[in-house]
């Protein structure tokens, strides 16, 4: 675990130093450290994945070569950073209402981050190898790179694995393979760290960018909007490449937005170009992003494309494009969408039924892609109304053109797709919209006129001392965190019916054989039996004894016997209406017990449908006393 | 002016409240993961199912492509089973279009020994639950 973390963190440190070395000297680096560090994740993993793409062909000396290269580069960057940013500045130690407000905003974000972290951990624990695309594409190719030795490039040219989209770029796969190679073994930790790391970087980057451009309140709200997007949180743990692409799109647009405000603009343009190239190294949609970005920049600069900043941008883009070009030219087959007979499908561009299908699905998915209980669009609109909308915003036009351009590009691809249109839309559009969501939030913040002092600080906060306020906030945060952890800790896993963790005891009732899937509605949880079924009582830290209580009902009246080994705990007629059952207290030791339920009646079909279940009796709301 | 400030404060509070609702809803929709004994994740199951075969392939130093045959290639789960078998057994390539390859991997759900259907092959390894590695007899 520690080795895996070190392997990934070393790339992050390298990336952070790269960004710091190129950061404009017009601002104190310490003031922008959060921004630099969050940029460092993408740049670090992008750069090291590219070096591993080349060095992995060296066989047994690849790891040593990679380590030496990274150490040399890291050392050089460290020297460069110290030289460029060694300045002393006076610090402002006066507490202010703005500082207090920042503490409140930080508290809100921290609480949201805590909940998001718990969800991410649960998603990863349920599927350590990730979701479909993870094991069918990204992690599978990482295995080919890691296990294939020096000939891994030939393995990826076998047509028998063409279904794995062999033309997809290799940033994620090469990053994972690099991590495995550095620690010497495969594990599920490194793919998870890469995936979740990009999610965390995206959130931190958005908050830091908006804080720099629009202040703390806007930063807090943009971070909350992103952290409370369920699809973004769950997808961060599923080890796809969509979140990394979203991170690079935000990085590129964010850096170009910062650039007009910095005296040293060419460095930020170089980093932006590099980030755009890394987007192309992440997914094929990144190539579309580069094309749209170049168009956007050309439009916004009104044709004035020759400038030091433009040259720097092109230089950064060209550098990051090297591994992309090498991969596409020498290793990748043609893309399945592009390589199918385009000539026959140009006519589809004029098929208005396809336009209608795409627009209808786009409208549906724009409203619901985030899987929100309550969509945030209304509060975002009200906030813009309350604070005012800017007619002109630095970087805002770029966000609008990039977002709309990408959506248009996606629609064009769907128009000519060789696959069944609705199926293609249903399986991919929400992820494409997710690519643009963090950047769209940036655009929302840019166009809203937040302004300093936009929220009145309640008088009672102003009159308290910094220590009192800080102490109150810490206590409040700890209490909230404890309440959150307690509430979430009491949730049951899918195979559990009851749990009691109290006074050092930990007992759980889990489903054994003979049950259908657990069901729930509101506060009720139940499970139907096939006729003979078992509940396991798993004891981690035993209490002296425990009693089970539950309700039962049957599809037709029947006699049910509940026993623990040879001892009959309960026998009775279970009717079609609910009856309450309390089993006698059973002594529990460290070995788990199995409580068997047996009906004297065969199952009865629940309906006339062909796939109807044959049900006997159900157990409701099991409780441990 | 004061009214505007309170309107802004209210808008911020509503936005924070909606974020809290969405996060709470997410927590209830994503329960704790099942323990390893109860985890129904497809990839974990495939790793366990093919672990022995992966070790055998490494022992035999098999590389390149081997034939891959399922009992129900048109079933609903045929595609994920094939993809997961490839994921687990990489870098060996599974070829589902070559039933007469020198080496065959049989991936059968029902666990019954089916090697008698493959004349000219002998079983080199079996998991006992439907995974068999067959080798073609050398031609005379």
XYZ file of C-alpha atoms in Angstrom, chain A residues 115-396:
282
model
C -19.232 12.335 2.682
C -17.902 12.085 -0.880
C -14.836 10.205 0.375
C -17.007 7.640 2.167
C -19.033 7.060 -1.004
C -15.868 6.739 -3.108
C -14.481 4.196 -0.665
C -17.705 2.177 -0.775
C -17.788 2.162 -4.572
C -14.185 0.987 -4.697
C -14.740 -1.700 -2.048
C -17.708 -3.077 -3.997
C -15.752 -3.229 -7.264
C -11.983 -3.061 -6.680
C -11.252 -3.673 -10.371
C -13.520 -0.834 -11.436
C -16.542 -0.858 -13.709
C -16.945 -2.274 -17.247
C -14.641 0.093 -19.150
C -11.990 -0.312 -16.469
C -11.542 -4.048 -16.902
C -12.499 -4.125 -20.606
C -10.232 -1.266 -21.691
C -8.041 0.774 -19.350
C -6.890 -1.711 -16.698
C -6.776 -4.550 -19.181
C -4.321 -2.659 -21.372
C -2.338 -1.768 -18.273
C -2.033 -5.525 -17.694
C -0.820 -6.049 -21.233
C 1.813 -3.321 -20.744
C 2.893 -4.690 -17.352
C 2.752 -8.412 -18.142
C 3.719 -8.253 -21.796
C 7.356 -7.335 -21.291
C 9.112 -5.646 -24.164
C 6.631 -6.964 -26.711
C 3.493 -5.457 -25.228
C 2.992 -3.214 -28.247
C 2.695 -6.310 -30.469
C 0.135 -7.855 -28.139
C -2.110 -4.833 -28.491
C -2.130 -5.290 -32.258
C -3.862 -8.677 -32.134
C -7.231 -8.314 -33.907
C -8.750 -10.743 -31.369
C -8.711 -7.944 -28.775
C -9.901 -5.210 -31.130
C -13.116 -5.032 -29.068
C -10.982 -3.343 -26.393
C -10.715 -0.176 -28.535
C -7.002 -0.486 -29.138
C -6.887 2.984 -30.677
C -7.684 4.641 -27.331
C -4.693 6.585 -25.969
C -2.649 5.313 -23.075
C -2.327 7.954 -20.348
C -4.416 6.060 -17.793
C -3.183 2.578 -18.765
C 0.483 3.615 -18.871
C 0.175 5.419 -15.508
C -1.190 2.254 -13.927
C 1.443 0.050 -15.567
C 4.181 2.442 -14.409
C 2.918 2.234 -10.838
C 2.774 -1.561 -10.894
C 6.271 -1.719 -12.357
C 7.688 0.577 -9.682
C 6.204 -1.511 -6.849
C 6.983 -4.751 -8.660
C 3.493 -6.268 -8.548
C -0.067 -5.754 -9.695
C -2.686 -4.560 -7.265
C -6.044 -2.825 -7.286
C -4.685 0.109 -5.249
C -2.823 1.908 -8.005
C -5.691 2.005 -10.545
C -7.942 3.264 -7.745
C -5.437 5.930 -6.689
C -5.035 7.137 -10.286
C -8.791 7.321 -10.801
C -9.730 8.886 -7.469
C -6.709 11.182 -7.623
C -8.007 12.787 -10.794
C -11.390 13.294 -9.135
C -9.788 14.978 -6.132
C -7.542 17.071 -8.385
C -10.562 18.194 -10.388
C -12.372 19.411 -7.269
C -9.314 21.134 -5.805
C -8.478 22.682 -9.179
C -11.968 24.089 -9.656
C -12.046 25.522 -6.126
C -8.538 26.996 -6.410
C -9.198 28.485 -9.864
C -12.463 30.074 -8.834
C -10.948 31.326 -5.576
C -8.211 33.048 -7.568
C -10.622 34.484 -10.143
C -13.838 35.189 -8.210
C -13.156 34.871 -4.489
C -13.840 32.473 -1.651
C -17.647 32.363 -1.733
C -17.746 31.435 -5.421
C -15.011 28.865 -4.840
C -16.978 27.268 -2.001
C -20.188 27.092 -4.008
C -18.508 25.734 -7.142
C -16.797 23.063 -5.055
C -20.083 22.158 -3.375
C -21.861 21.906 -6.735
C -19.183 19.513 -8.029
C -18.905 17.455 -4.831
C -22.692 17.084 -4.664
C -22.905 15.715 -8.209
C -23.469 12.009 -7.468
C -22.406 10.822 -10.915
C -19.084 12.673 -10.587
C -18.391 11.115 -7.183
C -19.299 7.532 -8.056
C -17.557 7.739 -11.423
C -14.346 8.933 -9.796
C -13.993 5.502 -8.206
C -14.904 3.446 -11.263
C -11.491 3.731 -12.935
C -12.610 5.082 -16.295
C -10.745 7.780 -18.228
C -13.594 10.287 -18.347
C -12.747 12.097 -15.094
C -9.066 12.498 -16.109
C -10.226 14.022 -19.404
C -12.582 16.373 -17.536
C -9.638 17.378 -15.356
C -7.436 18.184 -18.365
C -10.195 20.179 -20.077
C -10.656 22.226 -16.892
C -6.870 22.595 -16.572
C -6.472 23.919 -20.107
C -9.397 26.324 -19.986
C -8.501 27.446 -16.465
C -4.887 28.232 -17.359
C -5.919 30.197 -20.446
C -8.398 32.110 -18.283
C -5.654 32.932 -15.762
C -3.210 33.969 -18.464
C -4.568 37.464 -19.253
C -4.287 38.321 -15.564
C -0.637 37.341 -15.256
C 2.268 39.524 -16.294
C 4.229 36.430 -17.328
C 1.638 34.989 -19.653
C 3.696 32.751 -21.906
C 4.392 30.176 -19.161
C 0.696 29.676 -18.493
C 0.063 29.329 -22.215
C 2.806 26.703 -22.458
C 1.243 24.766 -19.581
C -2.186 25.127 -21.179
C -0.901 23.721 -24.465
C 0.720 20.852 -22.620
C -2.532 20.119 -20.791
C -4.456 20.131 -24.063
C -1.993 17.615 -25.473
C -2.415 15.467 -22.385
C -6.177 15.535 -22.949
C -5.514 13.991 -26.361
C -3.230 11.435 -24.642
C -6.116 10.487 -22.327
C -9.071 9.810 -24.658
C -9.936 10.266 -28.333
C -12.405 12.964 -27.256
C -9.287 14.892 -26.266
C -8.422 15.197 -29.967
C -11.808 16.817 -30.536
C -11.074 19.105 -27.584
C -7.768 20.219 -29.129
C -9.499 20.993 -32.423
C -12.282 22.926 -30.700
C -9.780 24.769 -28.526
C -7.671 25.883 -31.488
C -10.822 27.106 -33.207
C -11.915 28.939 -30.052
C -8.562 30.622 -29.576
C -8.485 31.660 -33.236
C -11.960 33.162 -32.970
C -11.250 34.968 -29.710
C -7.938 36.366 -30.872
C -9.658 37.512 -34.067
C -7.006 35.938 -36.214
C -4.035 37.388 -34.268
C -2.487 33.964 -33.726
C 1.217 34.876 -33.937
C 2.345 36.043 -30.513
C 4.763 34.815 -27.819
C 1.823 33.307 -25.919
C 0.567 31.477 -29.005
C 4.026 30.121 -29.761
C 4.355 28.945 -26.151
C 0.937 27.272 -26.363
C 1.875 25.528 -29.589
C 5.168 24.416 -28.067
C 3.470 22.878 -25.044
C 0.892 21.205 -27.245
C 3.539 19.817 -29.588
C 5.545 18.375 -26.694
C 2.523 16.558 -25.248
C 1.478 15.434 -28.710
C 4.667 13.396 -29.234
C 3.483 10.236 -27.441
C 0.017 10.665 -28.979
C 1.473 10.864 -32.480
C 3.856 7.945 -31.873
C 1.017 5.816 -30.546
C -1.441 6.703 -33.300
C 1.064 6.287 -36.123
C 2.923 3.166 -35.023
C 0.603 1.196 -32.778
C -3.053 2.154 -32.867
C -5.473 0.732 -35.401
C -8.072 3.012 -36.987
C -10.937 4.085 -34.745
C -14.042 1.958 -35.233
C -16.336 4.974 -35.652
C -14.074 6.786 -38.084
C -12.923 3.777 -40.068
C -16.364 2.518 -41.022
C -17.441 3.693 -44.433
C -17.893 7.404 -43.852
C -18.846 8.118 -47.433
C -22.071 6.176 -47.029
C -22.885 7.862 -43.768
C -22.474 11.503 -44.755
C -26.105 11.357 -45.847
C -27.051 10.703 -42.230
C -26.096 14.277 -41.424
C -29.311 15.294 -43.154
C -31.468 12.651 -41.500
C -33.677 14.831 -39.320
C -34.979 11.906 -37.290
C -31.423 11.329 -36.069
C -31.122 15.020 -35.182
C -34.367 14.770 -33.211
C -33.241 11.638 -31.376
C -29.920 13.204 -30.443
C -31.469 16.464 -29.287
C -34.140 14.692 -27.255
C -31.561 12.500 -25.537
C -29.266 15.489 -25.009
C -32.078 17.399 -23.349
C -32.910 14.438 -21.139
C -29.310 13.806 -20.127
C -28.386 17.466 -19.567
C -31.097 17.570 -16.910
C -30.261 14.265 -15.296
C -26.663 13.271 -16.049
C -25.556 14.143 -12.530
C -28.048 11.675 -10.967
C -29.131 14.399 -8.547
C -32.051 14.078 -6.219
C -32.542 17.834 -6.749
C -30.868 19.287 -9.828
C -28.637 22.256 -8.955
C -29.598 24.339 -11.997
C -32.304 26.269 -10.149
C -30.150 27.349 -7.187
C -27.346 28.213 -9.617
C -29.723 30.394 -11.620
C -31.082 32.057 -8.473
C -27.552 32.751 -7.269
C -26.681 34.388 -10.581
C -29.867 36.417 -10.316
C -29.082 37.443 -6.730
C -25.500 38.483 -7.391
C -25.874 39.681 -10.938
C -24.612 38.449 -14.268
C -21.525 39.861 -15.963
C -21.909 40.706 -19.607
C -18.196 40.243 -20.172
C -15.959 37.876 -18.264
C -12.291 37.108 -18.920
C -12.198 33.503 -20.022
C -15.978 33.244 -20.071
